[in-house]
Structure formats: structure tokens, C-alpha cells
Coordinates of C-alpha atoms and ligand atoms in Angstrom, one line a residue:
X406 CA -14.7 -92.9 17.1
X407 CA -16.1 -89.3 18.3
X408 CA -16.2 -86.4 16.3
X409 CA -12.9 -85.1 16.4
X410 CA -14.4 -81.6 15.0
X411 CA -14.3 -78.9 18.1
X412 CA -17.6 -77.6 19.0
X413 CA -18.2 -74.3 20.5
X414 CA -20.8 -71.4 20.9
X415 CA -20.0 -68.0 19.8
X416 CA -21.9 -64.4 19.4
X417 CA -23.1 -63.7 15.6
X418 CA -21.0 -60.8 15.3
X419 CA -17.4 -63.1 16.0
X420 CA -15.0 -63.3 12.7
X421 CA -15.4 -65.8 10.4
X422 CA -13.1 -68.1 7.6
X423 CA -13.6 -71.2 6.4
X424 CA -17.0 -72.6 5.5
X425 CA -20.0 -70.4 6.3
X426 CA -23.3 -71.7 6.8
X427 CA -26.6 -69.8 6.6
X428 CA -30.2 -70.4 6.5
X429 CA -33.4 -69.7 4.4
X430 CA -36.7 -70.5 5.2
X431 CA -39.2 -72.0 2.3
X432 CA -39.5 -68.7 0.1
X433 CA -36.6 -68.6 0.1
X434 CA -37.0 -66.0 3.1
X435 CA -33.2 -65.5 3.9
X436 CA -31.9 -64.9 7.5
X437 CA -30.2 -61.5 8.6
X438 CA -26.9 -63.3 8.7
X439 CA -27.6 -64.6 4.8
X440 CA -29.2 -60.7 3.6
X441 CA -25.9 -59.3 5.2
X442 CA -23.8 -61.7 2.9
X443 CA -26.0 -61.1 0.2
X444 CA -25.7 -57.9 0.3
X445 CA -21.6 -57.9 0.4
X446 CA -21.7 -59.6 -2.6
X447 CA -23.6 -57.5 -4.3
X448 CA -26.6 -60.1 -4.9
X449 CA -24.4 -63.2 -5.4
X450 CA -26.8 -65.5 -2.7
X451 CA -29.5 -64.7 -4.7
X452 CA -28.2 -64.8 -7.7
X453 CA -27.2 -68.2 -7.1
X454 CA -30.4 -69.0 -5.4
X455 CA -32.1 -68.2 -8.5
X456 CA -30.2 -69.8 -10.7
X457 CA -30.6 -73.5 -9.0
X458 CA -34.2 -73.0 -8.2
X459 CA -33.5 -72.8 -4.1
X460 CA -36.7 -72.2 -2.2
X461 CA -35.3 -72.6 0.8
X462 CA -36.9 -76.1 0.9
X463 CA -35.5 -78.3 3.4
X464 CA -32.9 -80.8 1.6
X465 CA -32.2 -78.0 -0.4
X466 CA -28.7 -76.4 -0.7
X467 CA -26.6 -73.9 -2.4
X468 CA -23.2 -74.1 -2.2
X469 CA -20.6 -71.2 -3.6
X470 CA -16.8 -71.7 -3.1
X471 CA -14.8 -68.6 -2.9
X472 CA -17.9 -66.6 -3.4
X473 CA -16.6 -63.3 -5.2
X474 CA -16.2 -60.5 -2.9
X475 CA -16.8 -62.6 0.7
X476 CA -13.4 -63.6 2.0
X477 CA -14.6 -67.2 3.2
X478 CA -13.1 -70.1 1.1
X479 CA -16.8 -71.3 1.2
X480 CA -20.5 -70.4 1.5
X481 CA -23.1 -73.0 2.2
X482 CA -26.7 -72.3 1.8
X483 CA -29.1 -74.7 3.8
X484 CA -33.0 -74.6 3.4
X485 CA -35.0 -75.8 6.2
X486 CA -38.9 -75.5 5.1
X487 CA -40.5 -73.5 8.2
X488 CA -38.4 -72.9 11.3
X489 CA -41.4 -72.6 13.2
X490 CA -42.7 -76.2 12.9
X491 CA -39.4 -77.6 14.0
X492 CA -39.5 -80.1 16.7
X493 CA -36.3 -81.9 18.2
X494 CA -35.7 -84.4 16.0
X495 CA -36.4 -81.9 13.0
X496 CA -33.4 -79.8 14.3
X497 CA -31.4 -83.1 15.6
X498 CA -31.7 -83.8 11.7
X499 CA -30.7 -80.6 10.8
X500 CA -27.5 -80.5 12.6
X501 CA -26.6 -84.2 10.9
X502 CA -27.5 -82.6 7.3
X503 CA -25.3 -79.8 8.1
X504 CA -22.3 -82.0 9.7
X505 CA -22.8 -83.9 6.5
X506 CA -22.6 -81.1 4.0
X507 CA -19.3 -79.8 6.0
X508 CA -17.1 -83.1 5.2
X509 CA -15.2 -83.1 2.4
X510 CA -15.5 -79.2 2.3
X511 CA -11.3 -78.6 2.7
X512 CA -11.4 -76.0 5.3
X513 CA -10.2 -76.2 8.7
X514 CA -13.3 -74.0 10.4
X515 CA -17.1 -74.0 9.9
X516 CA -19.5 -71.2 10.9
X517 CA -22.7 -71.9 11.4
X518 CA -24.9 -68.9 11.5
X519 CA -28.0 -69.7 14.2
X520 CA -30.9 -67.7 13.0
X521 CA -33.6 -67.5 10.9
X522 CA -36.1 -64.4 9.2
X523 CA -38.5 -64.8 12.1
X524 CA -35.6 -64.5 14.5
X525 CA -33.4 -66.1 17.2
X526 CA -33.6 -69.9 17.8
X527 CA -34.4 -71.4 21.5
X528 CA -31.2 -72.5 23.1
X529 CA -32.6 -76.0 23.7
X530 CA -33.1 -76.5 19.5
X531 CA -29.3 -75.0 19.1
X532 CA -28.5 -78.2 21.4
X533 CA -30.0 -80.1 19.3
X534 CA -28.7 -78.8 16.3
X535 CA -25.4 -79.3 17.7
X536 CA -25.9 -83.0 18.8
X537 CA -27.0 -84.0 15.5
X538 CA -23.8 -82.4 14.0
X539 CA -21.9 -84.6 16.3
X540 CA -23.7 -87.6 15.8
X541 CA -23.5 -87.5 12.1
X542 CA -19.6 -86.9 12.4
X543 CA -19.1 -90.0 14.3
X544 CA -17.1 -92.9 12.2
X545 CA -15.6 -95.8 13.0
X546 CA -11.9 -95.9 11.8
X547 CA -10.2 -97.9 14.3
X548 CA -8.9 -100.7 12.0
X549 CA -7.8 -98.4 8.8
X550 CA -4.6 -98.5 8.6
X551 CA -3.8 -96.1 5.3
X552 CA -6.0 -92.6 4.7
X553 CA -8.7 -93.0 2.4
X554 CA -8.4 -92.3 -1.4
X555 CA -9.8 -89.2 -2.7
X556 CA -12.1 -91.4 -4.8
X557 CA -14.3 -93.2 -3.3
X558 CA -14.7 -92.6 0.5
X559 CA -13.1 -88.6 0.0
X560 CA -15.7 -87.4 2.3
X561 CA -14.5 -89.4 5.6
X562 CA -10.8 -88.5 4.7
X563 CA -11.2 -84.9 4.0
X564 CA -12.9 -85.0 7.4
X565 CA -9.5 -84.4 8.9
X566 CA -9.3 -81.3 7.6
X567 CA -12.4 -79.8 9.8
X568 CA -11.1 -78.9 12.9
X569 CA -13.8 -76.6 14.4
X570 CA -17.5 -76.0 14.1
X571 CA -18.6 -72.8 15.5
X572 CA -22.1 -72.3 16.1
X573 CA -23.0 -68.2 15.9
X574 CA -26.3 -67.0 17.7
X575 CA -27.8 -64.9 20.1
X576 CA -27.1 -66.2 23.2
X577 CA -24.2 -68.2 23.2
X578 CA -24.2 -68.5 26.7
X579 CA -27.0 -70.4 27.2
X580 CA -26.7 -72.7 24.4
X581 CA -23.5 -74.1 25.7
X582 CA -25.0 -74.7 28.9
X583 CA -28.1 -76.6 27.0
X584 CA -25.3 -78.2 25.1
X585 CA -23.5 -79.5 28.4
X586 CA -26.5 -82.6 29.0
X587 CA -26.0 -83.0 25.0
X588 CA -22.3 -83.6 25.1
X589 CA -22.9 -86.2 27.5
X590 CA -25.3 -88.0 24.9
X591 CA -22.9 -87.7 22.1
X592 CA -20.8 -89.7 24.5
X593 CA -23.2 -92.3 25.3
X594 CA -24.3 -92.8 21.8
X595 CA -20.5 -92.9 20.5
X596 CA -19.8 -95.6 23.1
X597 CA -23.0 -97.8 21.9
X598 CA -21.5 -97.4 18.8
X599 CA -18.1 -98.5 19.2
X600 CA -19.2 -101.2 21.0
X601 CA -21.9 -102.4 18.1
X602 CA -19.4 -101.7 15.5
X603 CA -16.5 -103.4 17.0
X604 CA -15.8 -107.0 15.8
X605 CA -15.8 -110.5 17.8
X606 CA -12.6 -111.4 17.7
X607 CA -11.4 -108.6 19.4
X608 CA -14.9 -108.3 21.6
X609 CA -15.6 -111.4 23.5
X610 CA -17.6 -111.7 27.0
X611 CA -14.7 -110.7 28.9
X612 CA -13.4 -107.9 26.9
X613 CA -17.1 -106.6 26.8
X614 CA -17.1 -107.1 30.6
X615 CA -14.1 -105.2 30.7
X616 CA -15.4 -102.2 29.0
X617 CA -18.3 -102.1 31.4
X618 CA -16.0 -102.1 34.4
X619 CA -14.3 -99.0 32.5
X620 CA -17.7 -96.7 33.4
X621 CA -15.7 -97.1 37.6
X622 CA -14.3 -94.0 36.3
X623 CA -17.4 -92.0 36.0
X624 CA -18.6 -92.8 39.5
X625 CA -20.5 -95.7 38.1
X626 CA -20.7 -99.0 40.8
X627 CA -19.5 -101.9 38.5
X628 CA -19.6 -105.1 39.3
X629 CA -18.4 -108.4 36.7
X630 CA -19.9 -111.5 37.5
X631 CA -17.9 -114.2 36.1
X632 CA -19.0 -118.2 35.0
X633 CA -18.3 -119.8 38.9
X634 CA -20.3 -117.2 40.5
X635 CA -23.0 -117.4 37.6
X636 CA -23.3 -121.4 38.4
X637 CA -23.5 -120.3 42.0
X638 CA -26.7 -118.0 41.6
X639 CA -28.0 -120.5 39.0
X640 CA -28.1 -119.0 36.0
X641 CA -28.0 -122.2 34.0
X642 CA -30.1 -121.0 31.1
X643 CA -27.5 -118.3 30.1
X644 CA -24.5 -120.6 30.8
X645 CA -25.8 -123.0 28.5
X646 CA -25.8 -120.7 25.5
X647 CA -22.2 -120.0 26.5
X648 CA -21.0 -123.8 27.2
X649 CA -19.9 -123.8 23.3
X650 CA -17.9 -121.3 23.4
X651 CA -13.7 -121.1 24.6
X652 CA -14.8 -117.8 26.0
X653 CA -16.3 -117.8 29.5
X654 CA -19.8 -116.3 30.2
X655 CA -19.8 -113.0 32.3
X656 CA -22.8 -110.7 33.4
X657 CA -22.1 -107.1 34.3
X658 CA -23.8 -105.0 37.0
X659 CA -23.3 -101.7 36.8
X660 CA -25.0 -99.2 39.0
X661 CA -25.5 -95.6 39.1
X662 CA -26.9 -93.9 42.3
X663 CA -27.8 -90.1 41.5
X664 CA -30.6 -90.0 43.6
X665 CA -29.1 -91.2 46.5
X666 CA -31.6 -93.0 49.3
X667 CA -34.4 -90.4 48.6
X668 CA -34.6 -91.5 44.9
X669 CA -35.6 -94.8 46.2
X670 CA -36.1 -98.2 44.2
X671 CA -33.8 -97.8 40.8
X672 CA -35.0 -98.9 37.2
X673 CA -33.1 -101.5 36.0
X674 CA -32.4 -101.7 32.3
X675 CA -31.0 -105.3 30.8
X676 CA -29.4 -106.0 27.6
X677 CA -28.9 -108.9 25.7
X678 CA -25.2 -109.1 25.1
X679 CA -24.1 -112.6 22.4
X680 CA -21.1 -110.7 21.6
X681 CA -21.1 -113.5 18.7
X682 CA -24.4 -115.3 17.3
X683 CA -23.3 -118.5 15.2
X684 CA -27.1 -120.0 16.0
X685 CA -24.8 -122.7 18.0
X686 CA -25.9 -126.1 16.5
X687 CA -28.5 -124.8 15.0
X688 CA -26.1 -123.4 12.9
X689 CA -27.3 -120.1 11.1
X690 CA -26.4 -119.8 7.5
X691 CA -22.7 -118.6 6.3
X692 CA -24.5 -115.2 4.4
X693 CA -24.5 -112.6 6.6
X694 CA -23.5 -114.3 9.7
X695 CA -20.9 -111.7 10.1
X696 CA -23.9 -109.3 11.2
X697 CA -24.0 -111.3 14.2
X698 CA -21.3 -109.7 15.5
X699 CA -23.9 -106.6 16.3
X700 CA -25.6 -109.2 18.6
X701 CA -24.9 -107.5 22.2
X702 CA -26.1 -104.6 20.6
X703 CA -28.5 -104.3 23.8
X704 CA -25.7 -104.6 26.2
X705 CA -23.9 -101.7 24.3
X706 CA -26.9 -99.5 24.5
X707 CA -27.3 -100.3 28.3
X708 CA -23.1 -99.5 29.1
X709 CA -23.9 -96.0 26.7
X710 CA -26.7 -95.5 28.8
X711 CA -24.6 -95.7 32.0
X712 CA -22.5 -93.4 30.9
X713 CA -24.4 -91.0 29.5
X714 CA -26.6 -91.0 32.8
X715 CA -23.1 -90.5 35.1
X716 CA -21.5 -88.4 32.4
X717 CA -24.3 -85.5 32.7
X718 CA -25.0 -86.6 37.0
X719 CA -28.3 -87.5 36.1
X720 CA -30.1 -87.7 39.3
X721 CA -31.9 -91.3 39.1
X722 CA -31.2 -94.5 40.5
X723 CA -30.5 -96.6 37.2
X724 CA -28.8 -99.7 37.4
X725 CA -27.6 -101.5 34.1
X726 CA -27.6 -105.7 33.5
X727 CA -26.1 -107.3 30.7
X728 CA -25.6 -110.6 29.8
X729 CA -22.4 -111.2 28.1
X730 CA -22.1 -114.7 25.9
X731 CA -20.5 -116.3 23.1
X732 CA -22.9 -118.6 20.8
X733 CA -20.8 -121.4 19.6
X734 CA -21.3 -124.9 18.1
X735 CA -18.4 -127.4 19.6
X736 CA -18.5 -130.3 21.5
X737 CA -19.4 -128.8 24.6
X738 CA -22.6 -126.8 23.5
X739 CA -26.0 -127.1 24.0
X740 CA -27.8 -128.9 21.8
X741 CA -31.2 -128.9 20.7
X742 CA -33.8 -131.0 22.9
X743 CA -32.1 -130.4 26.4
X744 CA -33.7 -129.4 29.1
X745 CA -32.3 -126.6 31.7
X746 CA -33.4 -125.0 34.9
X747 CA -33.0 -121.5 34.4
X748 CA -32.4 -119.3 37.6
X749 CA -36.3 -118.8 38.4
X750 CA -36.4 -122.5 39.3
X751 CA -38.5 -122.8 35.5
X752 CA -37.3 -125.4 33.0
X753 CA -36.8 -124.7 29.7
X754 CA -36.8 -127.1 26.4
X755 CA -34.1 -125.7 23.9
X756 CA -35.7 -126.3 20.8
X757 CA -33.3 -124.1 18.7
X758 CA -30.0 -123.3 19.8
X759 CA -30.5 -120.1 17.5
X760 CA -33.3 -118.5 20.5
X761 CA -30.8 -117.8 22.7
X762 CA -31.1 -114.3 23.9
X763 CA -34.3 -115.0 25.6
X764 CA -32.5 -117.4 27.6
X765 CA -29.8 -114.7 28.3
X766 CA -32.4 -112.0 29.1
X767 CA -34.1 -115.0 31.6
X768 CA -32.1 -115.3 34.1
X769 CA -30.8 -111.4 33.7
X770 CA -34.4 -110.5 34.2
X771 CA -34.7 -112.7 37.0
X772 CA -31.4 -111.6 39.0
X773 CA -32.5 -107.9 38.5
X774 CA -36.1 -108.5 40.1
X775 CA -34.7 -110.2 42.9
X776 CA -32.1 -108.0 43.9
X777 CA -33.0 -104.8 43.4
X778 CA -36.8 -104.7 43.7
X779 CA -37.2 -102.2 40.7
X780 CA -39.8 -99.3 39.7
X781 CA -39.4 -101.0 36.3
X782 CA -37.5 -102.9 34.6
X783 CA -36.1 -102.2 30.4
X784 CA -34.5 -104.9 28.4
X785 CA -33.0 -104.4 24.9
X786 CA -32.8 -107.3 22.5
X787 CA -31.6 -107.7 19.3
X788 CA -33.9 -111.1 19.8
X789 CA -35.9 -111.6 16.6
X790 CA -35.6 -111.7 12.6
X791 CA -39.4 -111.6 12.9
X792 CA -39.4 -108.3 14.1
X793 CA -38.3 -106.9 10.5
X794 CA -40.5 -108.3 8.9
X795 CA -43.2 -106.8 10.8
X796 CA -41.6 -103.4 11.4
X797 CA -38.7 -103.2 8.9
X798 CA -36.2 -101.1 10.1
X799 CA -38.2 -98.2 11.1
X800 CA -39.9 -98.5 14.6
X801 CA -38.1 -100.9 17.2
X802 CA -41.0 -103.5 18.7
X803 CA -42.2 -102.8 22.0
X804 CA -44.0 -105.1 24.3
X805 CA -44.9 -104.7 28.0
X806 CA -47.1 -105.5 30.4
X807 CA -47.8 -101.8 31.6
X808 CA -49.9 -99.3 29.9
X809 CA -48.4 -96.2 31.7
X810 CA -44.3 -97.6 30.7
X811 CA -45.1 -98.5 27.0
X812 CA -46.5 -94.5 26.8
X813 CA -43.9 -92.8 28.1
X814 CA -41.4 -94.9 26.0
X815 CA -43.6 -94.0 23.0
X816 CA -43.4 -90.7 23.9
X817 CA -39.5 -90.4 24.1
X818 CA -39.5 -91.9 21.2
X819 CA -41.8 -89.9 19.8
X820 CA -39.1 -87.3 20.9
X821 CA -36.2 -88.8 19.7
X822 CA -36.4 -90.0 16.7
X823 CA -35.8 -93.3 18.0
X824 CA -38.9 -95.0 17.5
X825 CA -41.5 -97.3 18.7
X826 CA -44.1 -99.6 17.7
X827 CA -46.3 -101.7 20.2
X828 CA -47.2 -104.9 19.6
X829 CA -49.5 -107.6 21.6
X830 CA -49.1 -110.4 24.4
X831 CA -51.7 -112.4 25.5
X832 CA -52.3 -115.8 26.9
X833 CA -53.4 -117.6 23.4
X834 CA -49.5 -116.3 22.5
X835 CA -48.4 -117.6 25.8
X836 CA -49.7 -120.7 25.1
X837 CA -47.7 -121.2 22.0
X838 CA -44.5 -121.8 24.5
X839 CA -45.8 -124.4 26.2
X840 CA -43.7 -127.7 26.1
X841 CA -44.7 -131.7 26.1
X842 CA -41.2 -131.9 28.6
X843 CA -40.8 -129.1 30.6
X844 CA -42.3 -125.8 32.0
X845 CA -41.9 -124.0 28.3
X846 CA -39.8 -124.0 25.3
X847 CA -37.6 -121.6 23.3
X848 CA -39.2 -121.1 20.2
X849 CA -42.9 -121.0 19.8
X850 CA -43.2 -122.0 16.1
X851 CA -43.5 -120.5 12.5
X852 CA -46.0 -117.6 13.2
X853 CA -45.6 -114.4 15.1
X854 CA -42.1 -115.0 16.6
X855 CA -41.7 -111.6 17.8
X856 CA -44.0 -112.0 19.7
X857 CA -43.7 -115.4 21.0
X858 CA -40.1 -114.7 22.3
X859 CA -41.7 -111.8 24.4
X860 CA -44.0 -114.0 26.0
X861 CA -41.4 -116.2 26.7
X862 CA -39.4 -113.0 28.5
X863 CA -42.8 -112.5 30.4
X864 CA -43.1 -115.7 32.1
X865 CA -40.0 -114.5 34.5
X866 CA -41.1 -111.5 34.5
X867 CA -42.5 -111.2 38.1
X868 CA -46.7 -109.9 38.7
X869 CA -46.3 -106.4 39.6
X870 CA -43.0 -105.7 37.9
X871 CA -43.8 -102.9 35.5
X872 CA -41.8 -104.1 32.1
X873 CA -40.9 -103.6 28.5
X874 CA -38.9 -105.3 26.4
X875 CA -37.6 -103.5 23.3
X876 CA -36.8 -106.0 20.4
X877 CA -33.9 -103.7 18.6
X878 CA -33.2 -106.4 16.1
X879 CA -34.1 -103.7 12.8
X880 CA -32.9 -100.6 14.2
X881 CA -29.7 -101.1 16.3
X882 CA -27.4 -102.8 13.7
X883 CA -27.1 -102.9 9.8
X884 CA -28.4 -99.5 10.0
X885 CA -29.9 -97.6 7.7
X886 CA -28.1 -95.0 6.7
X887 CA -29.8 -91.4 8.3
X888 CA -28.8 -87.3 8.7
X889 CA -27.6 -88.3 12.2
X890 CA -26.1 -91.8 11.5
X891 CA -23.6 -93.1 8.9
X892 CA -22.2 -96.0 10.5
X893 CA -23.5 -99.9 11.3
X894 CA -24.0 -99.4 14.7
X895 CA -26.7 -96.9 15.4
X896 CA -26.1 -96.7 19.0
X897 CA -30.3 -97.4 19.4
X898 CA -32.1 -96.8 22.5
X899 CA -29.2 -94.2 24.5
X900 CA -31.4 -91.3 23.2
X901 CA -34.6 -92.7 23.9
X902 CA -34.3 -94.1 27.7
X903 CA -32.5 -91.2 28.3
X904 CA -35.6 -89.2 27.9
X905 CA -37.5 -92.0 29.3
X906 CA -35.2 -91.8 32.9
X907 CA -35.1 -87.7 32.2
X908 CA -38.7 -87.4 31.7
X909 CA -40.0 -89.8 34.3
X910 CA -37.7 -91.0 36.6
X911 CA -35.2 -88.2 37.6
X912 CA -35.6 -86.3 40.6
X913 CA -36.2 -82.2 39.9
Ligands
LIG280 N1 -29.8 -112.6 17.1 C1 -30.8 -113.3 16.4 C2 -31.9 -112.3 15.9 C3 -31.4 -111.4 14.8 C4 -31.6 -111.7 13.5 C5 -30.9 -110.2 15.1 C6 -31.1 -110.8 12.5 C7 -30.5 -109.3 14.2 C8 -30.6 -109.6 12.8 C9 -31.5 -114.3 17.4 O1 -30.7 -114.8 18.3 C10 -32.1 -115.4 16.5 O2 -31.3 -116.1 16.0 N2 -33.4 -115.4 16.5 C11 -34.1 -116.4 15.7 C12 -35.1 -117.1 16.6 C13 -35.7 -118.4 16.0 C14 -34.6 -119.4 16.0 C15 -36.9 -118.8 16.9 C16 -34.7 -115.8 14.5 O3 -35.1 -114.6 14.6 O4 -34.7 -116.4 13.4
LIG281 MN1 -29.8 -116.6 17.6
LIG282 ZN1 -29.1 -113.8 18.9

């Protein structure tokens, strides 16, 4: 669910009640809207800045209710080390920490006041601010049926009770308007997220398919292939991870033309989409399996993307793939030492039933290359285990067969916060997918399987195509809990191609 909480943009001087918010830089060096406070309550900031040792360190807080003298019901003090060191993510952050410090606070309205010592703050950083705030106020509530006990989970409950977050600053003007593009993220991020979060039995391939179709309504050109016409175009390599299941395979094709015919060839972005991963006959063990729910987390990011891209009219060509399958054991599945001819005309051994995505993401990768000719082409996987162990839970892998693509999606994620970490391919790698029966098969052994699955994506990955594939395994689901996220689904890789496409690929 979004954050309910109203946002808006006012000047500093507008009335305030509820909660107040000011800053301090590391000193503490107190901003004019703080001295002003300060002052009408006859030294009570400081006061209370002294008492709790606040050095206007970043994580540091004071926090006075019904401060004597100030009519506000609340006054929060935030530290933030050096305003002038801030990058994007360093006030995306900020404006999670601060959404987090208003829940639970009982007061219909916060005012944030947007300043520091050294002065005013860019209109681009408020923006920022103001997308981590609603980031960090998304939750996922859908299937809670009583409020919340004040014990406990008080925070999300009290939540309710904030109505409106006002931002005060300098030009309020302009921040709104480099808010609009960040409203559109918030969007896109929320919908990843939902998605992610949402469980199987009410998510299957068509109901995923379904919600794709849904982006018609933002302009976006949807189209849901379903199981007759995926035989058709031969996709046998992702029907066969679907054959177990009751619920029929789909793939959706949803494009967004913002550049029109000038823009020329689009970028394609793929997602893996195994709205449930049981490992098929290779059955996965029962602890944890219910994670596997989070297995189209690539799809979701690529739908979020779409609609972040026609929410704010980016102007690219962008055109989003997902394959959208159920990974079932039953006596119609797939099971492990049969053979199938994957769209690309290439056979495959399935080893393990488990290493299905690549076989998804196959003949994905291969419809997208021969349709639409693309500048590049992006997939998202939540493909490997392996990939934790190497990264943990910090950097997603990247892998690609292009120098100039893997540095630009460094840089956005460099950016963003969402980050990267490359990793090798080479032919001794490739080699470790070759099979005694057919042209390769799907798992390449005990060693470097990150990698191995990535090779496997590369041999239909056509010469000339530039391409990354981003293995999302550690940062898209069972998230970590940050200033800008709180919930399972992180809603990985919206931020970070949107940067990529508005970077690189969007005409001026
Ligand atoms: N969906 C899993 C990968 C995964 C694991 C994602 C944990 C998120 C959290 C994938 O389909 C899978 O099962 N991969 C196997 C591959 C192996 C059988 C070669 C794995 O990583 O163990
Ligand atoms: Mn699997
Ligand atoms: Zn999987």
C-alpha cells in the first residue's frame, strides 16, 4: 500500500501544529528555523540538546513533546552530520529516517522545516528528501483484518493518525515541480512492491498477467501472451517449467513509446516472473519455501518500471518482457534428465528442475531480440542462492557482455542506492554448461553458480546485443530492513533503471 500521508511543499514562514521537524548540522550548528524555536522557548532546544549529548550527528535525535512555551504537540530534532556532503541517496535516506521518526508520533500533521545553518537546500535534494519519506511510509496491510495493538507493531497503527507531511523551504515552487518525476517513482516502487509482497495463492501467472495489462491505462501498449500462442512461437523451455502447474503459463509484453519514431530502437527490459518456486521435482526444502513466493520479483520490477516510465512521460522507447510461471511438482511436470528445444532452436538438458528461471529468461530473451531489435537488452532475476553467498544482501550481481552498459548501470546505482557488483563470464565458465546430450544443461555444478546461470543466459543472448543481466536474488525479497524500506519486498531495480533509461536513453 502507498503512503497514505499527504505530501506537499510550502513557504517556511506557513503556520504550523502537529509535529515539527528541524535540523542541526554536526556541532550541533542549528538551522534558522531551529534558533527561531530555540529562542521561543527560551533555550529549551538547547537545553535538551545538551542534556542528551546531541551533536547534530546524523542518527541522532531529540525529541520534546509539548515543548513548554511552543504550541506544537511535538518537536523533533534531527542531526544530519554535514549538509554539504550530501548526495542523493544521503538525502533519500534522510527523508526515510525522518518518515520513520514521524510514525507513531499521534499527530495528524508534520512540518518539516527544509534548511540548514549554511542555508537553503537545492530543490532536486528536497525531492529526494521527499521520496525517501514516501518510500519509508509504504506498508503492506492488505490482508489485516483488525488494527494493530498498541504493543507490539504501535508504530504502523498509529500511522493512521498522520495525515499530512508538509515540507517548509525556500522555494516551494520548484520543489514540487522536482517532486512531480519523484511521485511517479514512489508509484513505481509501491507497485514492485505490492507485487513482491503479495502471496501465490492469490498471484498466479494469469493474475500477474492481469496486473500488467492494468498499465493500458497509463498509455502503456500491453500485450498477454497466453500458453497456445507460447507453443506457437516455441517457447518450449519456459512452458516446460510451467507443465506442473494447474495454472497456465503467460508472458506479458508491455510497451511504452515516449520517443515516438525518432527515439528509434527501444531497450527492452525482461524479468523473470515464477510467481511460485516449489524447485518442481527437485523439490526445494519445506523451510523457507514460502520465500518463493517473491520469485517473480523481476517481473514486478519490470511492470513498476513501466509505470513509473508512463507515469512521469518519460521520453524513451522501453518495452518490458516478463515471463510469468508456476513451478510445480505433479504428474505433468518436467522432470529432471529431459531434453527441450527452447525457442532459439538450442536444446537444453534439465538437470534440476530447481534452475528454472534461466529457462524462463531463455526464450524471453530470445522473443525480445527477435522482435524488437533492441539498443540493449536488461533482465532481472531472482535466479541464484549463490549470489548471496558471494554478495550477501548488499550489491545485486551484475554480469554483461558490454563494458559501456555494466558502467552506466554501476553508476545509477552508484546513484541510487540500489547497488551493483560486477562479476565475470568467460568461456572456461561457459564451458561448465556443456552437456553429454544436448547443446547445454541447466545447472553447471557445485562451484560458482552465479555465474554459471549467467553464461547459460548468454548463450541466447545474440553477438552484438548489448546485455546485462541483474541476478536480484539478495536484494529484491527478504529484505533487509533500511531508512527507505520496511517491508519484504524492496521493490529492487525501479530506482536504478530509471536512472539508467533517464540518464542514457531518454531523449532531451
Ligand atoms: N529462485 C531460486 C533462487 C533463489 C534462492 C532466489 C533463494 C531467492 C532466494 C532459483 O530458481 C533456484 O532455485 N536456483 C537454484 C539453482 C540451482 C538448482 C542450480 C539455487 O540457487 O540453488
Ligand atoms: Mn528454482
Ligand atoms: Zn526460481
Amino acid at each position: 500500500m502507498s503512503d497514505q500521508t499527504i505530501l506537499s511543499f510550502a513557504s517556511k514562514t506557513a503556520p504550523a501544529e502537529g509535529v515539527v521537524v528541524v535540523f542541526a548540522e554536526e556541532g550541533p550548528k542549528l538551522s534558522p528555523a531551529a534558533k527561531d524555536l530555540d529562542k521561543k522557548s527560551k533555550g529549551l532546544l538547547s537545553k535538551a540538546a545538551d542534556i542528551t549529548g546531541f551533536k547534530g550527528k546524523k542518527e541522532q535525535t531529540v525529541d520534546l513533546i509539548a515543548p513548554q512555551g511552543l504550541k506544537y504537540a511535538r518537536l523533533v530534532f534531527v542531526g544530519m552530520d554535514k549538509a554539504s556532503a550530501y548526495d542523493t541517496e544521503d538525502w533519500l535516506n534522510l527523508g526515510g529516517t525522518v518518515r520513520g521518526l514521524l510514525s507513531g508520533k499521534e499527530a495528524s500533521a508534520a512540518h518539516v522545516f527544509f534548511e540548514t545553518e549554511g542555508g537553503d537546500i537545492k530543490p532536486a535534494d528536497i525531492a529526494s528528501f521527499a521520496l525517501g519519506a514516501l518510500l519509508r511510509g509504504y506498508t503492506f496491510k492488505k490482508y489485516k483484518t483488525k488494527p494493530r495493538k498498541k504493543n507490539g507493531e504501535a508504530a504502523e497503527a498509529n500511522d493512521r493518525t498522520l495525515k499530512k507531511i508538509v515540507v517548509h523551504c525556500a522555494d516551494p515552487k520548484a520543489a514540487s515541480q522536482a517532486f512531480a518525476p519523484m511521485r511517479a517513482i514512489a508509484e513505481g516502487v509501491t507497485l514492485a512492491r505490492d507485487l513482491v509482497n503479495e502471496p501465490a495463492n492469490v498471484l498466479g501467472p494469469a493474475e500477474f498477467a492481469a496486473r500488467a495489462k492494468a498499465l493500458s491505462k497509463l498509455g502503456v501498449h500491453v500485450e498477454v501472451l497466453g500458453p497456445k500462442v507460447l507453443r506457437k512461437l516455441g517457447m518450449n523451455a519456459l512452458l516446460a517449467v510451467g507443465q506442473g502447474s494447474a495454472r497456465p503459463s503467460h508472458v506479458a509484453v508491455m510497451q511504452w513509446k515516449g520517443a515516438g519514431a525518432k527515439g528509434g530502437e527501444p531497450i527492452v527490459i525482461v524479468g523473470k516472473g515464477v510467481t511460485f518456486d516449489t524447485g518442481g521435482i527437485s523439490l526445494k526444502p519445506a523451510a523457507g519455501m514460502e520465500e518463493m513466493k517473491g520469485d517473480m520479483a523481476g517481473a514486478a520490477c519490470v511492470v513498476g518500471l513501466m509505470h513509473e516510465l508512463a507515469a512521469r512521460k518519460a521520453k524513451v522507447n522501453a518495452v518490458g518482457i516478463i515471463g510469468l510461471v508456476e513451478n510445480m511438482p505433479s504428474g505433468s511436470a518436467q522432470r529432471p534428465g529431459d531434453v527441450v528445444t527452447a525457442m532459439s532452436g538450442q536444446t537444453i538438458e534439465v538437470l534440476n528442475t530447481d534452475a528454472e528461471g534461466r529457462m524462463v529468461l531463455a526464450d524471453c530473451l530470445w522473443y525480445a531480440q527477435g522482435r524488437f531489435k533492441p539498443k540493449a537488452v536488461i533482465n532481472l532475476a531472482t535466479l541464484t542462492g549463490a549470489v548471496m553467498v558471494a554478495l550477501g544482501k548488499e550489491h545485486a550481481g551484475l554480469f554483461s557482455n558490454n563494458d559501456d552498459l555494466a558502467g552506466r548501470l554501476i553508476a545509477a546505482g552508484d546513484v541510487t542506492g540500489e547497488k551493483l557488483w560486477r562479476l565475470p563470464l568467460g568461456p572456461k565458465y561457459d564451458k561448465m554448461i556443456d552437456s553429454k546430450v544436448a547443446d547445454m544443461k541447466n545447472t553447471g555444478g557445485k562451484w560458482g553458480g552465479s555465474i554459471s546461470a549467467a553464461q547459460f543466459l548468454q548463450r541466447f543472448i545474440k553477438d552484438g546485443t548489448p546485455w546485462a543481466h541483474l541476478d536480484i536474488a539478495g536484494t529484491a525479497m527478504s529484505s533487509v530492513d533500511s531508512e527507505i524500506n520496511r517491508s519484504w519486498g524492496s521493490g529492487f531495480g525501479v530506482r536504478l533503471l530509471d536512472r539508467l533509461i533517464a540518464e542514457n536513453y531518454e531523449r532531451p
